[in-house]
Coordinates of C-alpha atoms and ligand atoms in Angstrom, one line a residue:
Chain A
M22 CA -0.1 -54.0 -34.2
T23 CA -0.1 -54.2 -30.6
K24 CA -2.6 -52.1 -28.4
V25 CA -1.0 -49.3 -26.1
S26 CA -3.5 -47.7 -23.2
E27 CA -2.7 -44.4 -22.2
K28 CA -2.9 -43.6 -18.5
Q29 CA -2.3 -39.9 -17.7
V30 CA -0.3 -39.7 -14.9
F31 CA 0.5 -35.8 -14.2
S32 CA -2.2 -33.3 -15.1
M33 CA -2.3 -29.0 -14.4
P34 CA -3.8 -28.3 -11.4
K35 CA -7.2 -27.7 -11.2
C36 CA -7.5 -24.1 -10.3
L37 CA -4.1 -23.0 -12.2
N38 CA -5.5 -21.2 -15.6
D39 CA -4.0 -22.5 -18.8
V40 CA -2.1 -19.6 -20.4
P41 CA 0.8 -17.9 -21.1
T42 CA 3.0 -17.1 -18.9
H43 CA 5.1 -14.0 -18.3
F44 CA 7.6 -14.7 -16.4
C45 CA 10.7 -15.5 -17.9
P46 CA 12.3 -18.3 -19.6
G47 CA 14.1 -20.5 -16.1
C48 CA 12.2 -18.0 -13.3
H49 CA 11.0 -20.2 -10.0
H50 CA 7.9 -18.1 -9.8
G51 CA 6.0 -20.4 -12.4
I52 CA 6.9 -23.4 -10.5
I53 CA 6.5 -21.8 -7.1
H54 CA 2.6 -20.7 -8.1
R55 CA 2.2 -24.4 -9.6
L56 CA 3.1 -26.1 -6.4
V57 CA 0.7 -23.5 -4.4
A58 CA -2.0 -24.0 -7.0
E59 CA -1.7 -27.9 -5.7
A60 CA -1.9 -27.6 -2.5
I61 CA -5.0 -25.5 -3.0
D62 CA -6.1 -28.6 -4.7
A63 CA -5.3 -30.6 -2.2
F64 CA -7.2 -29.3 0.5
Q65 CA -9.9 -28.3 -2.4
L66 CA -10.0 -24.8 -1.3
E67 CA -10.7 -23.1 -4.4
D68 CA -14.0 -22.0 -3.5
K69 CA -13.3 -20.3 0.0
A70 CA -9.5 -18.8 -1.0
I71 CA -8.8 -15.6 -0.9
C72 CA -5.2 -14.9 -2.3
V73 CA -3.8 -11.5 -2.3
G74 CA -1.1 -10.3 -4.6
S75 CA 1.7 -8.2 -3.9
V76 CA 3.7 -5.9 -6.2
G77 CA 7.2 -7.5 -7.9
C78 CA 7.2 -10.0 -11.0
S79 CA 4.2 -12.0 -9.4
V80 CA 1.9 -9.2 -9.7
F81 CA -0.1 -11.0 -12.3
I82 CA -1.0 -13.9 -9.7
Y83 CA -4.7 -13.9 -10.1
N84 CA -4.0 -14.3 -13.8
Y85 CA -2.7 -17.7 -12.9
I86 CA -4.5 -18.7 -10.3
D87 CA -7.9 -19.0 -10.5
V88 CA -9.0 -17.9 -7.2
D89 CA -10.9 -14.5 -5.1
S90 CA -8.0 -12.4 -5.0
V91 CA -7.0 -8.7 -4.0
E92 CA -3.9 -6.8 -4.5
A93 CA -1.8 -5.3 -2.0
P94 CA 0.0 -1.9 -2.5
H95 CA 4.1 -2.4 -2.1
G96 CA 4.7 -4.6 0.9
R97 CA 1.1 -4.3 2.7
A98 CA -0.2 -8.1 1.6
P99 CA 0.6 -8.9 5.4
A100 CA -2.1 -6.4 6.5
V101 CA -4.5 -6.7 3.8
A102 CA -4.5 -10.8 4.4
T103 CA -5.5 -9.6 8.3
G104 CA -8.4 -7.4 6.8
V105 CA -9.2 -9.8 4.9
K106 CA -9.0 -12.9 7.6
R107 CA -10.3 -11.0 10.4
A108 CA -13.4 -9.8 8.2
R109 CA -14.4 -13.9 6.8
P110 CA -12.8 -16.2 9.2
D111 CA -14.0 -19.0 7.1
A112 CA -12.2 -18.0 4.2
F113 CA -8.5 -19.0 3.7
V114 CA -6.2 -16.5 2.9
F115 CA -2.9 -16.4 1.5
A116 CA -0.6 -14.2 0.6
Y117 CA 2.6 -14.2 -2.2
Q118 CA 5.6 -11.8 -1.5
G119 CA 8.8 -11.1 -3.1
D120 CA 11.6 -10.3 -1.1
G121 CA 11.9 -6.4 -1.8
D122 CA 7.9 -6.4 -0.8
L123 CA 8.4 -8.5 2.2
A124 CA 11.3 -8.3 3.6
A125 CA 12.3 -4.6 3.1
I126 CA 9.6 -2.3 2.2
G127 CA 7.5 -4.5 4.2
L128 CA 9.2 -5.8 7.2
S129 CA 7.1 -4.1 9.8
E130 CA 4.0 -5.5 8.2
I131 CA 4.9 -9.2 7.7
I132 CA 6.9 -9.6 11.7
H133 CA 3.6 -7.9 13.4
C134 CA 0.8 -10.5 11.1
A135 CA 3.6 -13.4 12.5
N136 CA 3.8 -12.2 15.6
R137 CA 0.0 -12.0 16.2
G138 CA -0.6 -15.2 14.9
E139 CA -2.7 -14.5 12.1
K140 CA -4.4 -17.9 10.7
V141 CA -3.0 -16.7 7.1
S142 CA -0.6 -18.3 4.9
I143 CA 2.8 -16.5 3.2
I144 CA 4.7 -18.0 0.2
F145 CA 7.7 -15.6 0.6
V146 CA 9.9 -15.7 -3.0
N147 CA 13.4 -15.0 -2.4
N148 CA 15.4 -14.4 -5.5
S149 CA 17.7 -12.3 -4.2
V150 CA 17.1 -9.2 -6.1
Y151 CA 14.4 -6.6 -7.3
G152 CA 13.3 -8.5 -10.3
M153 CA 10.2 -6.3 -11.5
T154 CA 12.3 -3.4 -11.5
G155 CA 15.4 -4.5 -13.4
G156 CA 17.6 -6.1 -10.8
Q157 CA 18.7 -3.7 -7.9
M158 CA 19.8 -4.7 -4.1
A159 CA 17.3 -6.3 -2.2
P160 CA 17.7 -7.3 1.5
T161 CA 18.2 -10.6 0.7
T162 CA 21.0 -9.7 -2.2
L163 CA 24.1 -11.5 -1.3
V164 CA 27.4 -10.6 0.4
G165 CA 29.2 -9.8 -3.0
Q166 CA 26.4 -9.9 -5.1
K167 CA 26.6 -7.5 -8.1
T168 CA 23.1 -6.0 -8.9
T169 CA 22.2 -2.5 -10.7
T170 CA 22.3 -0.9 -7.7
T171 CA 25.8 -2.8 -5.9
P172 CA 27.3 -2.2 -8.5
Y173 CA 30.3 -3.0 -7.3
G174 CA 29.0 -6.2 -4.8
R175 CA 27.1 -5.8 -2.0
S176 CA 29.2 -4.6 0.9
P177 CA 28.5 -5.2 4.6
Q178 CA 29.9 -1.6 5.3
N179 CA 27.5 0.1 3.4
E180 CA 24.4 -1.9 2.9
G181 CA 24.8 -4.5 5.8
Y182 CA 23.9 -8.4 5.8
P183 CA 21.2 -10.4 4.1
L184 CA 18.3 -11.1 6.3
K185 CA 17.3 -14.3 6.9
M186 CA 13.6 -14.4 6.7
A187 CA 12.6 -18.0 7.3
E188 CA 14.9 -17.6 10.7
L189 CA 13.7 -14.4 11.8
I190 CA 9.6 -15.5 11.4
G191 CA 10.5 -18.8 13.1
S192 CA 11.9 -17.1 16.4
L193 CA 8.1 -15.7 16.7
E194 CA 5.5 -16.8 19.0
G195 CA 2.7 -16.9 16.7
C196 CA 4.4 -18.3 13.6
A197 CA 3.0 -21.9 14.0
F198 CA 5.2 -22.9 10.7
S199 CA 8.4 -21.6 8.9
A200 CA 10.5 -23.3 6.5
R201 CA 12.9 -22.5 3.8
V202 CA 12.7 -24.7 0.8
A203 CA 14.1 -24.7 -2.8
V204 CA 12.3 -25.8 -6.1
N205 CA 15.8 -26.2 -8.0
N206 CA 15.0 -30.1 -8.1
I207 CA 12.9 -33.3 -7.7
K208 CA 14.3 -33.6 -3.8
N209 CA 13.6 -30.3 -3.2
I210 CA 10.6 -29.5 -4.9
I211 CA 8.7 -32.9 -3.0
K212 CA 9.9 -31.3 0.4
A213 CA 8.5 -27.6 -1.3
K214 CA 5.1 -29.5 -1.9
K215 CA 5.0 -30.7 1.6
A216 CA 6.4 -27.1 3.6
I217 CA 3.3 -25.4 1.7
K218 CA 0.5 -28.1 2.7
K219 CA 2.5 -28.0 6.3
A220 CA 2.0 -23.8 6.5
F221 CA -1.3 -23.8 4.7
L222 CA -2.5 -26.6 7.6
A223 CA -1.1 -24.2 10.7
Q224 CA -4.6 -21.9 8.8
L225 CA -6.6 -24.6 8.8
K226 CA -6.0 -26.4 11.9
N227 CA -6.2 -22.6 13.3
K228 CA -2.5 -23.0 14.9
G229 CA -1.3 -19.8 13.4
F230 CA 0.9 -18.2 11.1
G231 CA 2.3 -20.2 8.5
F232 CA 5.5 -19.1 6.3
V233 CA 7.4 -20.6 3.4
E234 CA 10.3 -18.9 2.1
F235 CA 11.5 -20.0 -1.2
L236 CA 14.9 -19.5 -2.8
S237 CA 14.0 -19.1 -6.1
A238 CA 16.3 -18.0 -9.6
C239 CA 16.3 -14.6 -11.4
P240 CA 18.4 -15.6 -14.7
T241 CA 17.2 -12.2 -16.2
N242 CA 18.9 -10.1 -13.4
W243 CA 21.5 -12.9 -12.0
H244 CA 22.8 -12.2 -16.2
L245 CA 22.9 -16.4 -15.6
T246 CA 21.4 -18.9 -18.1
P247 CA 18.6 -20.8 -17.1
L248 CA 20.6 -23.7 -16.1
E249 CA 23.5 -21.5 -14.4
A250 CA 20.9 -19.6 -12.4
N251 CA 19.3 -23.2 -11.1
K252 CA 22.8 -23.6 -9.8
R253 CA 23.5 -20.9 -8.4
V254 CA 20.4 -21.7 -5.9
E255 CA 22.2 -24.5 -4.6
T256 CA 26.0 -23.5 -4.8
E257 CA 25.5 -19.6 -3.5
M258 CA 22.2 -18.9 -2.3
M259 CA 21.7 -22.4 0.4
A260 CA 25.4 -21.8 2.1
Y261 CA 24.3 -18.6 3.0
F262 CA 20.2 -19.5 3.4
P263 CA 20.1 -23.3 4.7
L264 CA 17.1 -24.8 3.8
G265 CA 15.0 -26.4 6.8
I266 CA 11.9 -26.2 9.0
Y267 CA 12.6 -23.0 11.5
K268 CA 9.4 -24.1 13.4
D269 CA 6.6 -26.2 13.2
I270 CA 4.0 -26.7 15.7
V271 CA 1.0 -27.6 13.5
E272 CA 0.9 -31.0 14.8
Chain B
M28 CA -34.3 1.2 20.1
S29 CA -36.3 4.3 21.6
S30 CA -33.8 7.2 20.7
K31 CA -31.6 8.2 24.3
K32 CA -29.9 11.4 24.9
L33 CA -26.1 11.0 25.9
L34 CA -23.5 13.5 27.0
V35 CA -20.3 12.6 24.9
K36 CA -17.5 14.1 23.2
G37 CA -17.2 14.6 19.5
N38 CA -14.5 11.2 19.1
E39 CA -17.1 9.4 21.7
A40 CA -20.4 10.5 19.4
V41 CA -18.1 9.2 15.9
A42 CA -17.2 5.6 17.4
I43 CA -21.4 5.4 18.5
G44 CA -21.9 6.3 15.2
A45 CA -19.9 4.3 13.7
I46 CA -21.5 1.4 16.1
D47 CA -24.9 2.3 14.9
G48 CA -23.6 2.9 11.4
G49 CA -22.9 -1.0 11.3
V50 CA -19.0 -1.4 11.2
E51 CA -17.7 -4.6 11.2
C52 CA -13.9 -4.3 11.2
Y53 CA -12.7 -1.4 12.7
F54 CA -8.4 -1.3 12.9
A55 CA -6.8 1.3 15.1
Y56 CA -3.4 3.2 16.0
P57 CA -3.6 5.9 18.5
I58 CA -2.8 9.6 18.5
T59 CA -4.1 12.7 19.7
P60 CA -6.7 14.1 19.5
Q61 CA -8.8 10.7 18.4
S62 CA -7.5 7.8 20.9
D63 CA -10.5 7.9 22.3
I64 CA -12.3 6.5 19.1
P65 CA -10.2 3.3 19.1
E66 CA -10.5 3.6 23.2
Y67 CA -14.3 3.4 23.0
L68 CA -14.5 0.9 19.9
S69 CA -12.2 -1.6 21.8
R70 CA -14.7 -1.8 24.7
E71 CA -18.2 -1.7 23.1
L72 CA -17.1 -2.9 19.5
V73 CA -16.2 -6.5 20.7
K74 CA -19.1 -6.8 22.3
L75 CA -21.0 -6.9 19.3
G76 CA -18.9 -9.5 17.6
G77 CA -17.6 -7.0 15.9
T78 CA -13.4 -7.0 14.9
F79 CA -11.0 -4.3 16.7
L80 CA -7.6 -4.8 16.2
Q81 CA -5.0 -2.1 17.1
A82 CA -2.1 -2.4 14.2
E83 CA 1.4 -2.2 14.0
S84 CA 0.9 1.2 12.4
E85 CA -1.7 3.7 10.0
I86 CA -0.1 2.0 7.2
A87 CA -1.3 -1.6 8.6
S88 CA -4.5 0.1 10.2
I89 CA -5.3 1.4 6.4
N90 CA -4.2 -1.8 4.6
M91 CA -6.1 -3.6 7.1
V92 CA -9.5 -1.8 6.2
L93 CA -8.5 -2.4 2.5
G94 CA -8.8 -6.0 2.8
A95 CA -11.9 -6.0 5.2
A96 CA -13.9 -3.5 2.8
A97 CA -12.7 -6.4 0.0
A98 CA -14.3 -8.8 2.1
G99 CA -17.4 -6.8 1.7
K100 CA -17.5 -5.2 5.0
R101 CA -18.2 -1.9 7.1
A102 CA -14.6 -1.2 7.6
M103 CA -13.0 2.2 9.4
T104 CA -10.1 3.5 10.9
S105 CA -9.4 7.5 12.4
S106 CA -6.3 9.1 13.1
S107 CA -5.1 12.7 12.8
G108 CA -2.5 14.5 10.8
P109 CA 0.8 12.6 11.1
G110 CA -1.2 9.4 10.5
I111 CA -3.2 10.1 8.1
S112 CA -0.3 11.3 5.8
L113 CA 1.1 7.7 6.6
K114 CA -2.5 6.0 5.4
Q115 CA -2.8 8.4 2.2
E116 CA -0.7 5.0 0.4
G117 CA -3.6 3.0 1.1
I118 CA -6.2 5.2 0.7
S119 CA -5.2 6.2 -3.2
Y120 CA -5.2 2.4 -3.5
I121 CA -8.7 2.4 -2.1
A122 CA -10.2 4.9 -4.2
G123 CA -8.4 2.6 -7.4
S124 CA -9.9 -0.5 -6.0
E125 CA -12.9 1.3 -5.7
L126 CA -13.5 0.1 -2.4
P127 CA -15.5 1.7 0.6
A128 CA -14.5 2.5 3.5
V129 CA -14.9 5.2 6.4
I130 CA -11.3 7.2 7.7
V131 CA -11.4 10.0 10.4
N132 CA -9.3 12.9 10.7
M133 CA -9.5 14.3 13.4
M134 CA -7.2 17.3 12.8
R135 CA -4.4 19.0 14.8
G136 CA -1.7 21.7 14.1
G137 CA 1.0 20.9 11.7
P138 CA 3.4 21.0 9.4
G139 CA 5.3 17.8 11.0
L140 CA 4.6 16.8 14.4
G141 CA 3.0 19.7 14.9
G142 CA 1.2 19.8 18.2
I143 CA -2.2 18.4 19.5
Q144 CA -3.8 21.5 19.4
P145 CA -6.8 22.8 17.3
S146 CA -6.3 23.2 13.4
Q147 CA -8.0 23.0 10.0
G148 CA -5.0 22.4 7.7
D149 CA -5.7 19.4 6.2
Y150 CA -8.1 20.8 4.4
F151 CA -6.3 20.5 1.1
Q152 CA -5.4 16.6 2.2
A153 CA -8.7 15.9 2.5
T154 CA -10.2 17.4 -0.5
R155 CA -7.6 17.0 -3.1
G156 CA -7.2 13.4 -2.7
G157 CA -4.2 13.5 -0.4
G158 CA -2.1 10.1 -1.9
H159 CA -0.8 9.9 -5.2
G160 CA -2.8 9.7 -8.5
D161 CA -6.1 11.2 -9.9
Y162 CA -8.7 10.5 -7.1
R163 CA -11.0 12.2 -4.4
T164 CA -12.6 10.8 -1.3
M165 CA -16.1 12.1 -0.1
V166 CA -15.5 14.6 2.7
L167 CA -17.8 15.4 5.6
A168 CA -17.0 18.0 8.1
P169 CA -19.1 17.8 11.4
S170 CA -19.6 20.9 13.5
T171 CA -21.4 19.4 16.6
C172 CA -21.4 16.3 18.6
Q173 CA -24.4 15.3 17.4
E174 CA -22.9 15.3 13.9
C175 CA -20.0 13.5 14.4
Y176 CA -23.0 10.9 15.3
D177 CA -24.9 11.7 12.2
L178 CA -22.4 12.0 9.6
T179 CA -20.1 8.8 10.9
I180 CA -23.3 6.6 10.1
E181 CA -24.5 8.4 7.1
A182 CA -20.7 8.3 5.7
F183 CA -20.7 4.5 5.8
D184 CA -24.1 4.8 3.4
L185 CA -22.1 7.5 1.0
A186 CA -18.9 4.6 1.3
F187 CA -21.3 1.6 0.1
K188 CA -23.3 3.6 -2.4
Y189 CA -20.6 5.3 -4.2
R190 CA -17.8 1.9 -3.2
N191 CA -15.4 4.6 -2.7
P192 CA -13.6 6.1 0.5
V193 CA -15.2 8.8 2.9
M194 CA -13.3 10.8 5.4
I195 CA -14.7 12.5 8.2
L196 CA -13.0 15.5 8.5
G197 CA -13.2 16.5 12.2
D198 CA -10.9 18.4 14.5
A199 CA -9.0 19.0 18.5
I200 CA -12.0 20.9 19.2
L201 CA -14.9 19.2 18.4
G202 CA -13.3 15.7 19.4
Q203 CA -12.7 16.5 22.7
M204 CA -15.8 18.9 23.4
K205 CA -18.9 17.3 25.0
E206 CA -22.3 17.9 24.1
P207 CA -25.7 15.9 24.3
I208 CA -26.4 13.8 21.5
V209 CA -29.3 11.7 20.8
R210 CA -28.6 8.6 19.5
W211 CA -31.5 7.5 16.7
K212 CA -30.2 4.8 14.6
E213 CA -30.5 1.2 15.9
R214 CA -27.2 -1.2 14.7
S215 CA -28.2 -3.0 12.0
I216 CA -25.5 -5.2 9.5
D217 CA -26.8 -6.5 5.8
P218 CA -24.6 -9.3 5.0
N219 CA -25.4 -9.3 1.9
E220 CA -24.8 -5.3 1.3
A221 CA -22.0 -6.6 -1.1
I222 CA -22.2 -9.7 -2.2
K223 CA -22.1 -9.0 -5.9
W224 CA -18.8 -7.6 -5.7
C225 CA -17.0 -8.5 -2.8
L226 CA -14.5 -11.5 -2.4
T227 CA -16.2 -14.6 0.0
G228 CA -14.1 -17.3 -2.4
K229 CA -15.3 -18.2 -5.7
K230 CA -18.1 -20.7 -4.4
G231 CA -20.9 -21.0 -7.3
R232 CA -19.1 -18.1 -9.6
K233 CA -16.2 -16.9 -11.7
Q234 CA -13.3 -15.8 -9.5
R235 CA -13.4 -12.3 -8.1
I236 CA -9.8 -9.6 -8.7
I237 CA -10.0 -6.6 -6.7
K238 CA -7.2 -4.6 -8.0
S239 CA -6.0 -0.9 -9.0
L240 CA -3.1 -1.9 -11.4
R241 CA -4.5 -1.3 -14.7
L242 CA -1.9 -2.2 -17.5
E243 CA -4.2 -3.3 -20.2
E244 CA -4.6 -1.0 -23.4
G245 CA -7.5 1.9 -22.3
S246 CA -8.1 0.5 -19.5
M247 CA -6.6 3.1 -16.9
E248 CA -8.7 5.6 -19.1
A249 CA -11.8 3.9 -18.7
L250 CA -11.2 3.8 -14.7
N251 CA -10.3 7.3 -14.6
E252 CA -13.3 8.5 -17.0
K253 CA -15.5 6.4 -14.6
L254 CA -13.9 7.7 -11.3
M255 CA -15.0 11.5 -13.0
K256 CA -18.4 10.5 -13.4
K257 CA -19.0 9.2 -9.7
Y258 CA -17.1 12.0 -8.0
K259 CA -20.3 14.4 -10.2
D260 CA -22.7 11.9 -9.2
M261 CA -21.5 12.9 -5.9
E262 CA -22.8 16.1 -5.8
Q263 CA -26.4 14.7 -5.4
D264 CA -25.4 14.4 -1.7
I265 CA -24.1 17.7 -1.3
K266 CA -24.3 19.3 1.9
W267 CA -24.1 22.8 3.5
E268 CA -26.0 24.9 6.0
E269 CA -27.1 28.8 5.5
F270 CA -27.6 30.3 8.7
M271 CA -29.7 33.7 9.0
V272 CA -28.1 34.0 5.1
E273 CA -31.6 35.5 3.8
D274 CA -30.9 38.7 5.0
A275 CA -27.5 38.9 5.7
E276 CA -25.2 41.9 4.5
V277 CA -22.3 39.8 5.2
V278 CA -21.9 35.9 4.8
A279 CA -18.7 34.5 6.5
V280 CA -18.0 31.1 5.1
A281 CA -16.5 28.4 7.6
F282 CA -16.6 24.8 8.1
G283 CA -16.2 22.6 10.9
S284 CA -16.2 23.7 14.4
I285 CA -15.1 27.0 13.5
G286 CA -18.1 27.4 11.6
R287 CA -20.5 26.5 14.5
I288 CA -18.3 29.3 16.8
V289 CA -18.7 31.9 13.8
K290 CA -22.6 31.1 14.3
S291 CA -22.1 32.4 17.8
T292 CA -20.4 35.7 16.3
A293 CA -23.1 35.9 13.8
R294 CA -25.9 35.9 16.9
K295 CA -23.1 38.5 18.8
L296 CA -23.0 40.8 16.0
R297 CA -26.6 40.6 14.7
S298 CA -27.5 41.8 18.3
K299 CA -25.6 44.8 17.8
G300 CA -27.3 45.4 14.3
Y301 CA -25.1 43.8 12.3
K302 CA -26.6 41.8 9.8
V303 CA -24.6 38.7 9.6
G304 CA -24.9 35.1 8.3
V305 CA -22.9 31.9 8.1
F306 CA -22.5 29.7 5.1
R307 CA -21.6 26.2 6.3
P308 CA -20.1 23.5 3.8
I309 CA -20.7 20.0 5.3
T310 CA -19.6 18.1 2.2
L311 CA -16.1 19.9 1.8
F312 CA -15.6 17.5 -1.2
P313 CA -18.0 17.6 -3.4
F314 CA -17.7 21.9 -2.7
P315 CA -21.3 23.5 -2.5
Y316 CA -19.9 25.8 -5.2
K317 CA -23.3 26.2 -6.5
Q318 CA -24.9 26.7 -3.6
L319 CA -23.0 29.3 -2.6
R320 CA -22.9 31.2 -6.1
E321 CA -26.6 31.2 -5.5
V322 CA -26.1 32.8 -2.3
A323 CA -23.7 35.1 -4.0
K324 CA -26.1 36.2 -6.4
K325 CA -28.0 37.6 -4.2
G326 CA -25.2 40.6 -4.0
K327 CA -23.9 39.8 -0.6
R328 CA -20.0 40.3 0.6
F329 CA -18.2 37.3 1.6
I330 CA -15.3 36.4 4.4
T331 CA -13.8 33.5 4.7
I332 CA -12.7 32.1 8.0
E333 CA -10.5 29.2 9.1
N334 CA -7.9 27.8 11.0
N335 CA -5.9 27.1 8.9
T336 CA -3.2 30.1 6.5
G337 CA -5.8 29.6 4.1
Q338 CA -7.0 26.6 2.3
M339 CA -11.2 26.6 1.7
V340 CA -11.1 30.5 0.8
E341 CA -9.7 28.9 -2.8
D342 CA -12.7 26.8 -3.0
V343 CA -14.7 29.7 -1.5
R344 CA -13.1 32.2 -4.5
L345 CA -14.4 29.0 -7.0
A346 CA -17.7 29.6 -6.5
L347 CA -17.4 33.4 -6.4
C348 CA -15.6 33.6 -9.2
G349 CA -16.9 36.5 -11.8
I350 CA -19.6 37.6 -9.2
C351 CA -17.6 38.9 -5.9
E352 CA -14.5 38.8 -3.9
T353 CA -14.1 37.3 -0.5
E354 CA -12.0 38.6 2.7
F355 CA -10.3 35.9 4.9
F356 CA -9.4 36.1 8.4
A357 CA -7.2 33.1 9.2
N358 CA -6.8 31.6 13.0
M359 CA -3.6 30.1 12.8
P360 CA -3.4 26.2 13.6
G361 CA -2.7 26.2 17.2
K362 CA -5.0 28.6 18.4
V363 CA -8.3 27.7 20.2
S364 CA -10.9 30.1 18.6
T365 CA -13.7 31.8 20.4
P366 CA -16.7 34.1 19.1
E367 CA -14.9 37.0 20.2
D368 CA -11.8 36.4 17.6
F369 CA -14.1 36.3 14.9
I370 CA -15.8 39.5 15.6
E371 CA -13.3 42.4 14.8
P372 CA -12.8 40.9 11.1
I373 CA -16.8 40.8 10.5
E374 CA -17.5 44.0 11.8
N375 CA -14.7 45.6 9.8
M376 CA -16.4 44.3 6.6
F377 CA -19.4 46.9 7.6
K378 CA -16.9 49.7 7.8
Ligands
TPP407 C1 5.4 2.6 -2.6 C2 6.3 1.6 -4.0 N1 7.6 1.9 -4.2 C3 8.4 1.1 -5.2 C4 7.7 0.6 -6.1 C5 8.2 0.0 -7.3 N2 8.9 -1.7 -7.3 C6 7.2 -2.6 -8.0 S1 8.1 -4.0 -7.7 C7 9.2 -3.4 -6.6 C8 10.1 -4.5 -6.2 C9 10.3 -6.0 -6.4 O1 10.7 -6.8 -6.1 P1 10.6 -8.3 -4.9 O2 9.1 -7.9 -4.4 O3 12.1 -8.8 -4.8 O4 10.0 -9.1 -6.1 P2 10.4 -9.8 -7.9 O5 10.2 -8.7 -8.9 O6 11.8 -9.9 -7.2 O7 9.7 -11.0 -7.6 C10 9.5 -2.0 -6.3 C11 10.4 -1.2 -5.4 C12 6.4 0.0 -5.8 N3 5.6 0.2 -6.4 N4 5.4 1.1 -4.9
SF4_408 S1 12.8 -10.9 -13.8 FE1 13.6 -12.6 -12.6 S2 12.2 -12.7 -10.8 FE2 11.3 -11.6 -12.7 S3 10.3 -12.7 -14.2 FE3 12.1 -12.5 -15.3 S4 13.4 -14.3 -13.6 FE4 11.3 -14.0 -12.6

């Protein structure tokens, strides 16, 4: 009998709770949660992190990521994060927001938070719909995309155009890092991990505001299988929302 | 500090009270007639190492207060009418998350954009929660510059005692008038005031979550029960003033700057031989129902006077219910009141 020695090469991030997920099958929120948790571990921020949760499918983030957390009203996470960071400059403050939350109702808060150069990090999940409320149009819904409130497809004449947040935030003076990433394949996941770390470093090095936009799949409200939804991220979303780094003055 | 006498506006008295009351983070948005508060704090709070930030809106400023309060700091914002409407969502979340915060409303005339003239039109909004859901803010109504100072200091203590938003409800008259105040309190900050519940990062303990979402079976019920008990407990901090009530035949009920003007009216009427007293609620929530009822039991007649179309009068009626009625005299929002305005309506009570 030959002896096999096993070596663990992959494990749960330390600050990620081992609990059943409430996300739908094929949803990218779970992967993004994991990447955030990995970055918290990597910089050993578990003990000094304060997470600002938002309203949307990610509302239970505090059940998954085991750090001190406060819940913000819909869209207001950047203002709440500002309050936390100004009150505790030594804490590591990050917020996690969906596209309805950040780019519609909370557009003013995110722009001004970035423009002030608040030393906070924002994780922005763009799945081109309002997930939690049942798949209505988001400010990032693509032209022609059918949602429960654009049954004939989003029309620029009626609803205007999808907002490109990573570019918009990247154009602001107070922003130290802005990137758009995806988690649809391993290559992109590796790039996404690097981007989160850079956004965190912007805060840790006191350089300014850090922002990472994730293109994310919502199979449920896209009415696609998980595999088809994963594919749509590449075929349809990346065509309008190009991946890349839009601002980086961290180093 | 040896107590110092200063000649200041009501708004400045609030700002000085905030400083001496230990405010650490103040988040602003300009609106008349309260802008002296942010202007004063932008100058003075930063000198003391506190945070002053002018936000992009009242919505942002109240949410910054929420964040700073969650981090355990004495946090405050101030505004007037239209701005307070915008803050209501945040105030509801602060109440639902059981966080302490001080919110100042220097009322102006409304509805809508209204005007910058005096008004007490936000009484309902202040005392009934104001935003969505079943909550209350504690409401303190100063009537002099000294009270602006004293009650702002006290507001912070009450906010932390109950872990609940506390509102200072002033108005354009009070904010703009100048009076001497005695500055009696020395600023001191207890860094451990909130250490049992606030967010610091979880070093050495378990994760803390501050939220108002209650989806788990029975948890919303439990919160509301807890809040109800809290609001009941607040009754131990009810404040009011009785002015020449003892032998009065007619008692005028009025709050804030009107309460003080009606006191002048009462003095004038006393000199003409009319036995007039004034009952002035200082906490508007909780309202001094029992205290007013006790006065009513002594067989007085009542007139409620407000700088609005009739809001506090409903609480007065509740207090008097089954004993007697109250007359109501409205000085319309937008009109600056003088003691003379109230002579005739009170005199009529003696006819
Ligand atoms: C003031 C307010 N308006 C509306 C809602 C209802 N609501 C809850 S989640 C949500 C949108 C969530 O969409 P998004 O931010 O895109 O996040 P996702 O669920 O897709 O992750 C809305 C409109 C709310 N909670 N508060
Ligand atoms: S509705 Fe969409 S975003 Fe929400 S959990 Fe399901 S797949 Fe994810």
